[in-house]
Amino acid sequence: MIAALYVFSQAPPDKGFVAIPPGHYRVGKSGLLENSPRPVTLKAFEIAKLDTTNAEFAAFVKATGYVTDAEKHHNAMVFEPGLKEFVWIQDPSASWRFPNGKTRGSIAGKMDHPVTTISFHDATEYCKWAGVRLPTLDEWEVACRAGTKTEYFFGSDEQLIGKYANIWHGRDHLKADFSDGYMYPSPVGTFLPNPLGLYDMYGNVFQFCSGKLPSDRNPHTVHARGGSWWCSKNACCFFNSADIGSVNIKASFSNQGFRVARDLPVR
């Protein structure tokens, strides 16, 4: 593996939550039909600093015996270099234990990586067990922006994205890209956090959120934000504060994960 060019977090990042106070906020982006600029009012909540890890999901599975959708239906979608843009492979052997299928390795030695190859349904079942929930679409954006109004929480210069996110830097997906040290997910908290101390808000893995888009009438569609290790400037490019992705509620992809949130008492 090539040494990472953009790894700035030398010490293990703090676990825990960041509190977001109640108030009126602005979300959205001009020209983005699914997320146009608008005011939102949020109650107090807190959001995890880190994405949920393999270790945390393993504890859930050990305690409950839970079987994920990918393990039940053998329909997980995985990636390997050499595929054309937006083409993925259905691998019946893939699951959270083998995120890109058994031939491409397990999570052994990667318990501090974000859990992937799980569905929205799997994520919500974990949340029920852990006494938490998924952030709403608006909560995620408010926490991600951290008071900023620019395309990214670090400003408008997309060339800086490599300091804050594990993304795909290659021109296309025909060749493996290790230019930031990782082709697949990196350990959580490897790159720099946003101003609130939230890590991996862009890149690494898409993060499931609760809520629906106004135009979405399909009950089987759910949403995720933040981009992933697969996303590049030439494909997807969702590693920003405004874009919102959509996926089937039972679909499992190896670039899909989640972070958790929970309500704060009203004072």
XYZ file of N, CA and C in Angstrom:
801
model
N 0.842 -1.194 0.000
C 0.000 0.000 0.000
C 0.878 1.245 0.000
N 0.567 2.189 -0.838
C 1.312 3.441 -0.905
C 1.015 4.265 0.339
N 2.009 4.902 0.879
C 1.796 5.735 2.048
C 0.795 6.835 1.724
N -0.125 7.094 2.651
C -1.167 8.085 2.417
C -0.563 9.476 2.266
N -1.062 10.210 1.299
C -0.579 11.561 1.053
C -1.304 12.582 1.911
N -2.517 12.243 2.371
C -3.345 13.230 3.043
C -3.763 12.806 4.444
N -3.007 11.951 5.098
C -3.381 11.495 6.427
C -2.845 12.478 7.461
N -3.771 13.188 8.146
C -3.361 14.234 9.065
C -3.686 13.914 10.517
N -4.596 12.969 10.760
C -4.980 12.640 12.126
C -3.993 11.620 12.688
N -2.987 12.092 13.419
C -1.925 11.217 13.904
C -2.373 10.382 15.106
N -3.119 10.989 16.033
C -3.608 10.275 17.204
C -5.005 9.729 16.912
N -5.392 8.632 17.583
C -6.746 8.112 17.375
C -7.774 9.189 17.696
N -8.769 9.378 16.857
C -9.766 10.417 17.104
C -10.628 10.071 18.308
N -11.122 11.101 18.967
C -12.010 10.888 20.102
C -13.325 10.288 19.628
N -13.825 9.319 20.385
C -15.153 8.799 20.116
C -16.169 9.692 20.822
N -17.430 9.351 20.669
C -18.446 10.140 21.344
C -19.283 10.939 20.378
N -19.956 11.947 20.915
C -20.931 12.720 20.152
C -20.617 14.211 20.210
N -21.139 14.929 19.226
C -21.082 16.387 19.199
C -22.513 16.904 19.314
N -22.742 17.812 20.254
C -24.078 18.355 20.463
C -24.364 19.487 19.475
N -25.553 19.457 18.908
C -26.020 20.512 18.008
C -27.189 21.212 18.693
N -27.077 22.494 18.975
C -28.135 23.183 19.727
C -29.401 23.368 18.895
N -30.535 23.530 19.540
C -31.765 23.805 18.795
C -31.666 25.169 18.134
N -32.394 25.347 17.053
C -32.348 26.649 16.400
C -32.817 26.619 14.969
N -32.662 27.770 14.326
C -33.043 27.937 12.929
C -31.767 27.906 12.089
N -31.781 27.109 11.043
C -30.603 26.918 10.205
C -30.986 27.036 8.730
N -29.964 27.177 7.898
C -30.163 27.193 6.441
C -29.520 25.950 5.852
N -30.228 25.293 4.956
C -29.684 24.137 4.254
C -29.972 24.286 2.768
N -29.406 23.374 1.975
C -29.669 23.371 0.544
C -28.635 24.124 -0.269
N -28.842 24.088 -1.571
C -27.916 24.714 -2.515
C -28.675 25.225 -3.731
N -28.350 26.398 -4.195
C -29.003 26.969 -5.378
C -28.798 26.059 -6.585
N -29.881 25.797 -7.316
C -29.799 24.963 -8.503
C -29.945 23.486 -8.242
N -30.017 23.086 -6.972
C -30.163 21.672 -6.631
C -31.649 21.405 -6.340
N -32.336 20.814 -7.309
C -33.789 20.660 -7.209
C -34.207 19.838 -6.002
N -33.445 18.795 -5.684
C -33.813 17.929 -4.573
C -33.431 18.508 -3.210
N -32.687 19.590 -3.209
C -32.262 20.187 -1.939
C -32.049 21.676 -2.141
N -33.140 22.378 -2.463
C -33.064 23.808 -2.720
C -32.866 24.580 -1.419
N -32.305 25.781 -1.478
C -32.050 26.562 -0.265
C -33.347 26.841 0.502
N -33.297 26.642 1.811
C -34.492 26.861 2.627
C -34.098 26.904 4.100
N -34.946 27.515 4.934
C -34.701 27.500 6.377
C -35.280 26.235 7.000
N -34.641 25.723 8.033
C -35.164 24.583 8.792
C -35.018 24.895 10.273
N -35.912 24.340 11.045
C -35.856 24.481 12.496
C -35.617 23.107 13.104
N -34.589 22.987 13.905
C -34.223 21.700 14.485
C -34.278 21.741 16.001
N -34.677 20.617 16.580
C -34.569 20.439 18.014
C -33.129 20.058 18.346
N -32.770 20.147 19.605
C -31.414 19.782 20.019
C -31.178 18.296 19.768
N -29.988 17.983 19.259
C -29.606 16.592 19.059
C -28.098 16.483 19.140
N -27.622 15.277 19.159
C -26.182 15.071 19.061
C -25.899 13.981 18.051
N -24.746 14.095 17.415
C -24.383 13.212 16.313
C -22.996 12.634 16.560
N -22.816 11.386 16.200
C -21.543 10.702 16.460
C -20.402 11.355 15.692
N -19.254 11.439 16.345
C -18.077 11.992 15.690
C -17.573 11.083 14.574
N -17.847 9.794 14.710
C -17.310 8.802 13.786
C -18.425 7.945 13.204
N -18.171 7.399 12.026
C -19.076 6.404 11.462
C -19.061 5.154 12.330
N -20.147 4.398 12.308
C -20.230 3.129 13.028
C -19.222 2.149 12.441
N -18.466 1.489 13.303
C -17.356 0.646 12.855
C -17.748 -0.834 12.776
N -16.869 -1.603 12.174
C -17.045 -3.055 12.145
C -17.095 -3.622 13.563
N -16.279 -3.092 14.446
C -16.258 -3.577 15.825
C -17.606 -3.344 16.499
N -18.182 -2.185 16.294
C -19.468 -1.862 16.911
C -20.587 -2.724 16.326
N -20.559 -2.919 15.022
C -21.588 -3.753 14.401
C -21.419 -5.212 14.818
N -20.188 -5.650 14.973
C -19.922 -7.018 15.419
C -20.483 -7.251 16.818
N -20.390 -6.245 17.676
C -20.934 -6.374 19.028
C -22.453 -6.535 18.976
N -23.083 -5.803 18.080
C -24.529 -5.918 17.877
C -24.909 -7.317 17.400
N -24.182 -7.817 16.432
C -24.466 -9.148 15.891
C -24.240 -10.223 16.962
N -23.176 -10.081 17.731
C -22.882 -11.062 18.785
C -23.980 -11.076 19.839
N -24.496 -9.909 20.177
C -25.497 -9.813 21.236
C -26.879 -10.269 20.789
N -27.178 -10.123 19.502
C -28.540 -10.365 19.028
C -28.676 -11.527 18.060
N -27.570 -11.954 17.435
C -27.650 -12.969 16.398
C -28.224 -12.446 15.100
N -28.186 -11.142 14.941
C -28.796 -10.513 13.766
C -28.136 -10.973 12.464
N -28.960 -11.183 11.443
C -28.496 -11.563 10.109
C -28.869 -10.449 9.148
N -27.901 -9.912 8.449
C -28.146 -8.770 7.568
C -28.884 -9.174 6.300
N -29.409 -8.161 5.608
C -30.112 -8.409 4.348
C -29.199 -9.059 3.314
N -27.946 -8.629 3.253
C -27.017 -9.219 2.284
C -26.777 -10.693 2.576
N -26.741 -11.049 3.852
C -26.544 -12.454 4.232
C -27.790 -13.289 3.933
N -28.956 -12.664 4.011
C -30.202 -13.372 3.723
C -30.440 -13.538 2.227
N -30.219 -12.445 1.503
C -30.615 -12.419 0.091
C -29.463 -12.614 -0.890
N -28.225 -12.545 -0.413
C -27.039 -12.776 -1.250
C -27.036 -11.865 -2.487
N -27.356 -10.598 -2.252
C -27.508 -9.663 -3.370
C -26.638 -8.419 -3.239
N -25.616 -8.459 -2.402
C -24.786 -7.278 -2.190
C -24.038 -6.893 -3.462
N -23.854 -5.593 -3.624
C -23.153 -5.044 -4.784
C -21.755 -4.616 -4.365
N -20.748 -5.076 -5.117
C -19.359 -4.826 -4.757
C -18.603 -4.236 -5.951
N -17.371 -3.812 -5.674
C -16.573 -3.146 -6.707
C -15.166 -3.727 -6.742
N -14.603 -3.728 -7.940
C -13.185 -4.007 -8.118
C -12.685 -3.159 -9.276
N -11.436 -2.744 -9.260
C -10.909 -1.922 -10.358
C -11.056 -2.630 -11.700
N -11.311 -1.837 -12.724
C -11.487 -2.372 -14.066
C -12.901 -2.243 -14.583
N -13.821 -1.873 -13.700
C -15.208 -1.700 -14.104
C -15.430 -0.304 -14.673
N -16.350 -0.204 -15.602
C -16.711 1.094 -16.147
C -17.474 1.891 -15.100
N -17.617 3.187 -15.357
C -18.247 4.051 -14.376
C -19.666 3.596 -14.028
N -19.962 3.612 -12.739
C -21.270 3.269 -12.173
C -21.665 1.811 -12.388
N -20.695 0.967 -12.715
C -20.951 -0.470 -12.850
C -20.435 -1.178 -11.606
N -21.300 -1.964 -10.970
C -20.939 -2.741 -9.797
C -21.265 -4.207 -10.060
N -20.721 -5.094 -9.232
C -20.907 -6.533 -9.385
C -21.766 -7.059 -8.244
N -22.758 -7.864 -8.565
C -23.505 -8.545 -7.503
C -22.746 -9.791 -7.089
N -22.356 -9.847 -5.820
C -21.545 -10.955 -5.307
C -22.302 -11.625 -4.164
N -22.774 -12.851 -4.341
C -23.552 -13.522 -3.303
C -22.755 -13.825 -2.037
N -21.427 -13.754 -2.108
C -20.611 -14.032 -0.923
C -20.344 -12.786 -0.091
N -20.727 -11.625 -0.585
C -20.421 -10.369 0.110
C -21.388 -10.119 1.255
N -20.853 -9.600 2.335
C -21.637 -9.198 3.501
C -20.769 -8.242 4.304
N -21.256 -7.808 5.450
C -20.453 -6.887 6.256
C -19.142 -7.523 6.692
N -19.105 -8.864 6.786
C -17.869 -9.559 7.147
C -16.883 -9.640 5.977
N -17.407 -9.675 4.770
C -16.608 -9.714 3.541
C -17.165 -8.631 2.614
N -16.832 -7.362 2.875
C -17.503 -6.242 2.221
C -17.476 -6.250 0.703
N -16.440 -6.786 0.096
C -16.372 -6.858 -1.364
C -16.334 -8.309 -1.846
N -16.888 -9.209 -1.049
C -16.915 -10.622 -1.416
C -15.736 -11.368 -0.825
N -15.887 -12.671 -0.636
C -14.870 -13.472 0.040
C -13.540 -13.509 -0.702
N -13.560 -13.401 -2.018
C -12.304 -13.445 -2.774
C -11.492 -12.169 -2.618
N -12.107 -11.102 -2.084
C -11.419 -9.819 -1.964
C -11.089 -9.470 -0.516
N -11.234 -10.426 0.382
C -10.786 -10.217 1.755
C -11.900 -9.938 2.742
N -11.568 -10.169 4.011
C -12.525 -9.993 5.097
C -12.207 -8.720 5.881
N -12.928 -8.537 6.983
C -12.680 -7.378 7.841
C -11.633 -7.677 8.913
N -11.004 -8.838 8.857
C -9.955 -9.164 9.828
C -8.882 -8.076 9.810
N -8.570 -7.543 10.963
C -7.596 -6.467 11.057
C -8.149 -5.111 10.669
N -9.456 -5.033 10.439
C -10.078 -3.781 10.007
C -11.292 -3.443 10.870
N -11.211 -3.764 12.134
C -12.348 -3.526 13.009
C -12.582 -2.044 13.270
N -11.569 -1.212 12.984
C -11.745 0.233 13.134
C -12.162 0.901 11.826
N -12.500 0.099 10.818
C -13.042 0.630 9.570
C -14.554 0.759 9.696
N -15.180 1.618 8.905
C -16.637 1.716 8.968
C -17.290 0.438 8.459
N -18.359 0.012 9.111
C -19.089 -1.153 8.635
C -19.758 -0.791 7.308
N -19.705 -1.717 6.354
C -20.303 -1.495 5.038
C -21.031 -2.758 4.592
N -21.567 -2.694 3.390
C -22.310 -3.805 2.802
C -23.493 -4.175 3.697
N -24.135 -3.128 4.170
C -25.342 -3.275 4.961
C -26.428 -2.414 4.332
N -27.676 -2.730 4.624
C -28.810 -1.992 4.090
C -29.294 -0.948 5.101
N -30.162 -0.087 4.637
C -30.822 0.881 5.522
C -31.553 0.138 6.641
N -32.208 -0.941 6.287
C -32.915 -1.759 7.272
C -31.950 -2.286 8.335
N -30.780 -2.766 7.919
C -29.774 -3.235 8.872
C -29.341 -2.113 9.819
N -29.128 -0.941 9.256
C -28.676 0.195 10.059
C -29.712 0.578 11.111
N -30.980 0.577 10.725
C -32.015 0.940 11.702
C -32.170 -0.120 12.787
N -31.946 -1.379 12.444
C -31.999 -2.432 13.458
C -30.849 -2.269 14.461
N -29.676 -1.911 13.979
C -28.562 -1.623 14.878
C -28.932 -0.473 15.815
N -29.533 0.565 15.260
C -29.884 1.735 16.061
C -30.867 1.379 17.173
N -31.837 0.535 16.872
C -32.795 0.114 17.899
C -32.065 -0.564 19.056
N -31.124 -1.420 18.718
C -30.362 -2.146 19.750
C -29.488 -1.199 20.558
N -28.866 -0.235 19.895
C -27.910 0.654 20.551
C -28.563 1.845 21.242
N -29.874 2.021 21.086
C -30.557 3.141 21.712
C -30.253 4.475 21.063
N -30.019 4.444 19.757
C -29.726 5.655 18.997
C -30.640 5.667 17.763
N -30.370 6.545 16.837
C -31.126 6.613 15.598
C -30.240 7.163 14.496
N -30.738 7.125 13.286
C -30.033 7.777 12.186
C -30.340 9.270 12.215
N -29.392 10.108 11.807
C -29.704 11.537 11.690
C -30.678 11.761 10.545
N -31.491 12.802 10.655
C -32.347 13.163 9.531
C -31.491 13.810 8.442
N -32.049 13.943 7.259
C -31.327 14.592 6.163
C -30.891 16.007 6.547
N -31.776 16.748 7.200
C -31.441 18.119 7.583
C -30.447 18.164 8.736
N -30.596 17.273 9.705
C -29.637 17.237 10.808
C -28.238 16.947 10.293
N -28.128 15.982 9.390
C -26.811 15.647 8.851
C -26.185 16.873 8.203
N -26.972 17.602 7.403
C -26.405 18.753 6.689
C -25.996 19.864 7.640
N -26.824 20.142 8.621
C -26.478 21.185 9.590
C -25.194 20.822 10.328
N -25.084 19.577 10.742
C -23.872 19.142 11.440
C -22.661 19.177 10.518
N -22.841 18.777 9.276
C -21.747 18.772 8.316
C -21.267 20.182 8.015
N -22.196 21.073 7.759
C -21.823 22.451 7.407
C -21.129 23.169 8.563
N -21.508 22.868 9.780
C -20.875 23.491 10.950
C -20.886 25.011 10.855
N -21.992 25.551 10.370
C -22.138 26.995 10.269
C -21.644 27.610 8.976
N -21.068 26.804 8.083
C -20.555 27.341 6.824
C -21.648 27.376 5.761
N -21.446 28.182 4.731
C -22.409 28.314 3.644
C -21.812 27.928 2.295
N -20.592 27.479 2.290
C -19.887 27.148 1.057
C -20.152 25.709 0.623
N -19.641 25.352 -0.553
C -19.824 24.010 -1.092
C -19.329 22.937 -0.128
N -18.205 23.224 0.504
C -17.615 22.316 1.481
C -17.473 23.042 2.807
N -17.381 22.310 3.901
C -17.209 22.982 5.190
C -15.838 23.630 5.309
N -14.916 23.268 4.394
C -13.588 23.886 4.411
C -13.466 25.004 3.387
N -14.548 25.379 2.723
C -14.514 26.452 1.745
C -15.031 26.029 0.392
N -14.482 26.591 -0.660
C -14.952 26.303 -2.014
C -13.889 25.684 -2.913
N -12.693 25.470 -2.387
C -11.607 24.916 -3.188
C -11.642 23.390 -3.134
N -12.148 22.769 -4.199
C -12.276 21.309 -4.207
C -10.933 20.594 -4.155
N -9.844 21.290 -4.461
C -8.529 20.663 -4.417
C -8.119 20.279 -3.001
N -8.809 20.819 -1.996
C -8.478 20.515 -0.602
C -9.190 19.268 -0.090
N -10.050 18.669 -0.892
C -10.865 17.550 -0.430
C -10.009 16.401 0.117
N -8.812 16.197 -0.446
C -7.960 15.093 -0.011
C -7.494 15.191 1.424
N -7.553 16.381 2.020
C -7.186 16.521 3.429
C -8.282 16.004 4.352
N -9.509 16.004 3.845
C -10.657 15.739 4.698
C -11.405 14.449 4.379
N -11.098 13.833 3.252
C -11.936 12.709 2.842
C -11.174 11.669 2.040
N -11.562 10.426 2.250
C -11.084 9.308 1.449
C -12.011 9.173 0.248
N -11.555 9.642 -0.918
C -12.343 9.543 -2.141
C -11.495 8.870 -3.218
N -12.054 8.740 -4.399
C -11.353 8.144 -5.531
C -10.732 9.276 -6.344
N -9.393 9.331 -6.376
C -8.704 10.421 -7.056
C -8.375 10.113 -8.508
N -8.590 8.867 -8.942
C -8.283 8.506 -10.319
C -9.232 9.143 -11.312
N -8.775 9.235 -12.555
C -9.604 9.810 -13.621
C -10.837 8.960 -13.875
N -10.683 7.638 -13.765
C -11.796 6.713 -13.913
C -11.571 5.550 -12.955
N -12.387 4.499 -13.069
C -12.281 3.364 -12.159
C -11.678 2.126 -12.830
N -10.993 2.337 -13.923
C -10.408 1.215 -14.643
C -9.146 0.693 -13.963
N -8.466 1.560 -13.214
C -7.264 1.167 -12.491
C -7.445 1.470 -11.008
N -6.801 0.665 -10.172
C -6.869 0.880 -8.725
C -6.272 2.240 -8.362
N -6.880 2.906 -7.408
C -6.392 4.202 -6.960
C -6.009 4.135 -5.477
N -4.708 4.175 -5.208
C -4.198 4.197 -3.844
C -3.552 5.553 -3.531
N -3.865 6.580 -4.294
C -3.131 7.837 -4.190
C -3.296 8.520 -2.833
N -4.353 8.216 -2.085
C -4.465 8.774 -0.743
C -4.185 7.716 0.329
N -3.673 6.561 -0.119
C -3.323 5.500 0.805
C -4.334 4.380 0.890
N -5.531 4.583 0.311
C -6.597 3.596 0.443
C -7.373 3.477 -0.866
N -7.665 2.239 -1.259
C -8.555 2.042 -2.393
C -9.985 1.873 -1.897
N -10.139 1.090 -0.833
C -11.436 0.887 -0.203
C -11.505 1.790 1.042
N -12.387 1.530 2.005
C -12.477 2.413 3.176
C -11.178 2.524 3.967
N -11.018 3.643 4.609
C -9.919 3.875 5.544
C -10.448 3.739 6.965
N -9.576 3.549 7.952
C -10.040 3.547 9.338
C -10.786 4.848 9.637
N -11.817 4.776 10.467
C -12.575 5.988 10.765
C -11.661 7.023 11.423
N -11.876 8.281 11.082
C -11.105 9.349 11.688
C -9.699 9.502 11.167
N -9.389 8.946 9.997
C -8.042 9.041 9.445
C -7.745 10.446 8.934
N -8.732 11.077 8.348
C -8.538 12.389 7.741
C -9.037 13.495 8.675
N -8.795 14.737 8.300
C -9.142 15.860 9.167
C -10.651 15.992 9.357
N -11.082 16.425 10.548
C -12.513 16.594 10.810
C -13.035 17.954 10.336
N -14.358 18.111 10.408
C -14.939 19.418 10.126
C -14.792 20.312 11.362
N -15.216 21.572 11.309
C -15.001 22.477 12.446
C -15.652 22.037 13.753
N -16.642 21.140 13.678
C -17.279 20.640 14.896
C -16.601 19.385 15.450
N -15.601 18.890 14.738
C -14.926 17.680 15.192
C -15.556 16.401 14.695
N -16.327 16.486 13.601
C -16.939 15.303 12.991
C -16.048 14.804 11.864
N -15.708 13.522 11.913
C -14.799 12.936 10.935
C -15.563 12.241 9.807
N -14.942 12.211 8.647
C -15.458 11.440 7.503
C -16.859 11.872 7.082
N -17.171 13.140 7.218
C -18.460 13.613 6.722
C -18.502 13.566 5.194
N -17.353 13.701 4.583
C -17.230 13.502 3.136
C -16.392 12.248 2.908
N -16.755 11.470 1.923
C -15.926 10.335 1.555
C -15.993 9.186 2.546
N -15.104 8.245 2.351
C -15.033 6.985 3.098
C -16.273 6.144 2.811
N -17.427 6.440 3.435
C -18.645 5.712 3.087
C -19.835 6.670 3.085
N -20.791 6.396 2.207
C -22.069 7.089 2.267
C -22.714 6.811 3.617
N -23.451 7.796 4.135
C -24.078 7.666 5.446
C -25.595 7.740 5.324
N -26.250 6.652 5.711
C -27.712 6.618 5.679
C -28.285 7.718 6.570
N -29.370 8.322 6.105
C -30.122 9.302 6.890
C -31.600 8.948 6.828
N -32.342 9.367 7.821
C -33.784 9.173 7.798
C -34.441 10.355 7.093
N -35.674 10.153 6.658
C -36.396 11.209 5.968
C -36.509 10.953 4.477
N -37.404 11.693 3.834
C -37.676 11.525 2.407
C -37.547 12.858 1.695
N -37.189 12.798 0.421
C -37.197 13.990 -0.412
C -38.636 14.313 -0.812
N -38.975 15.584 -0.959
C -40.356 15.955 -1.305
C -40.872 15.293 -2.578
N -39.979 15.073 -3.531
C -40.392 14.510 -4.821
C -40.448 12.984 -4.819
N -39.989 12.363 -3.736
C -39.867 10.908 -3.716
C -41.145 10.270 -3.182
N -41.825 9.526 -4.042
C -43.060 8.844 -3.653
C -42.868 7.331 -3.536
N -41.648 6.865 -3.739
C -41.381 5.435 -3.690
C -41.103 5.008 -2.248
N -41.954 4.171 -1.659
C -41.742 3.779 -0.255
C -40.503 2.929 -0.032
N -39.909 2.410 -1.117
C -38.737 1.551 -0.991
C -37.421 2.313 -1.171
N -37.511 3.627 -1.364
C -36.311 4.435 -1.548
C -35.908 5.111 -0.240
N -34.625 5.055 0.069
C -34.060 5.742 1.235
C -32.880 6.576 0.760
N -32.306 7.338 1.684
C -31.303 8.314 1.264
C -30.032 8.262 2.105
N -28.960 8.735 1.496
C -27.650 8.759 2.151
C -26.890 9.996 1.688
N -25.898 10.392 2.477
C -25.187 11.636 2.195
C -23.684 11.476 2.405
N -22.923 12.394 1.820
C -21.510 12.527 2.127
C -20.510 11.909 1.177
N -20.962 11.133 0.184
C -20.004 10.522 -0.723
C -19.310 9.312 -0.123
N -18.336 8.770 -0.857
C -17.673 7.539 -0.409
C -16.294 7.419 -1.032
N -15.585 6.337 -0.635
C -14.268 6.050 -1.211
C -14.342 5.832 -2.718
N -15.497 5.416 -3.226
C -15.655 5.172 -4.667
C -15.887 6.458 -5.439
N -16.429 7.477 -4.800
C -16.833 8.707 -5.498
C -15.622 9.510 -5.971
N -15.680 9.946 -7.218
C -14.601 10.744 -7.797
C -15.162 12.044 -8.345
N -14.276 12.923 -8.756
C -14.710 14.188 -9.344
C -15.405 13.975 -10.676
N -15.120 12.845 -11.319
C -15.705 12.563 -12.628
C -16.899 11.620 -12.554
N -17.167 11.062 -11.371
C -18.289 10.142 -11.213
C -18.833 10.274 -9.796
N -20.095 10.486 -9.672
C -20.781 10.638 -8.385
C -20.529 12.027 -7.795
N -19.339 12.277 -7.301
C -18.946 13.604 -6.806
C -19.897 14.116 -5.716
N -20.395 13.226 -4.854
C -21.337 13.627 -3.811
C -20.649 13.968 -2.493
N -19.325 14.100 -2.500
C -18.600 14.415 -1.272
C -18.661 15.921 -1.016
N -19.824 16.382 -0.599
C -20.052 17.790 -0.300
C -21.187 17.916 0.706
N -21.570 19.138 1.019
C -22.566 19.355 2.070
C -24.003 19.303 1.578
N -24.238 19.302 0.277
C -25.600 19.490 -0.227
C -26.217 18.285 -0.917
N -25.438 17.508 -1.661
C -26.022 16.426 -2.461
C -26.615 15.322 -1.591
N -27.657 14.697 -2.129
C -28.361 13.623 -1.423
C -28.495 12.434 -2.363
N -28.027 11.273 -1.935
C -28.116 10.056 -2.729
C -29.359 9.247 -2.390
N -29.749 8.373 -3.306
C -30.925 7.525 -3.121
C -30.570 6.071 -3.406
N -31.200 5.153 -2.668
C -30.935 3.729 -2.843
C -32.145 2.956 -2.327
N -32.293 1.722 -2.766
C -33.374 0.878 -2.279
C -33.151 0.518 -0.809
N -34.215 0.426 -0.053
C -34.138 0.201 1.384
C -33.453 -1.121 1.752
N -33.476 -2.105 0.862
C -32.860 -3.407 1.132
C -31.516 -3.589 0.420
N -31.077 -2.584 -0.345
C -29.828 -2.702 -1.094
C -28.620 -2.611 -0.163
N -27.570 -3.363 -0.495
C -26.334 -3.358 0.285
C -25.154 -3.129 -0.656
N -24.430 -2.044 -0.450
C -23.265 -1.699 -1.257
C -22.033 -1.616 -0.355
N -20.873 -1.895 -0.926
C -19.644 -1.878 -0.128
C -19.090 -0.475 0.097
N -19.805 0.543 -0.350
C -19.410 1.920 -0.032
C -20.483 2.616 0.808
N -21.331 1.822 1.448
C -22.454 2.372 2.200
C -22.348 2.029 3.677
N -22.404 3.038 4.533
C -22.370 2.839 5.972
C -23.302 3.808 6.667
N -22.985 4.152 7.916
C -23.844 5.098 8.634
C -23.147 5.603 9.886
N -23.602 6.752 10.362
C -23.254 7.234 11.695
C -24.570 7.452 12.435
N -24.507 7.536 13.743
C -25.739 7.591 14.523
C -25.923 8.964 15.162
N -27.147 9.186 15.617
C -27.501 10.419 16.309
C -28.466 10.065 17.439
N -28.763 11.030 18.263
C -29.769 10.842 19.301
C -30.271 12.203 19.775
N -31.480 12.208 20.306
C -32.086 13.435 20.778
C -31.418 13.897 22.072
N -31.444 15.198 22.287
C -31.019 15.774 23.546
C -32.243 16.301 24.275
N -32.265 16.215 25.598
C -33.443 16.703 26.329
C -33.629 18.203 26.165
N -34.884 18.624 26.161
C -35.196 20.050 26.059
C -34.920 20.718 27.395
N -34.220 21.823 27.364
C -33.885 22.531 28.621
C -34.646 23.849 28.699
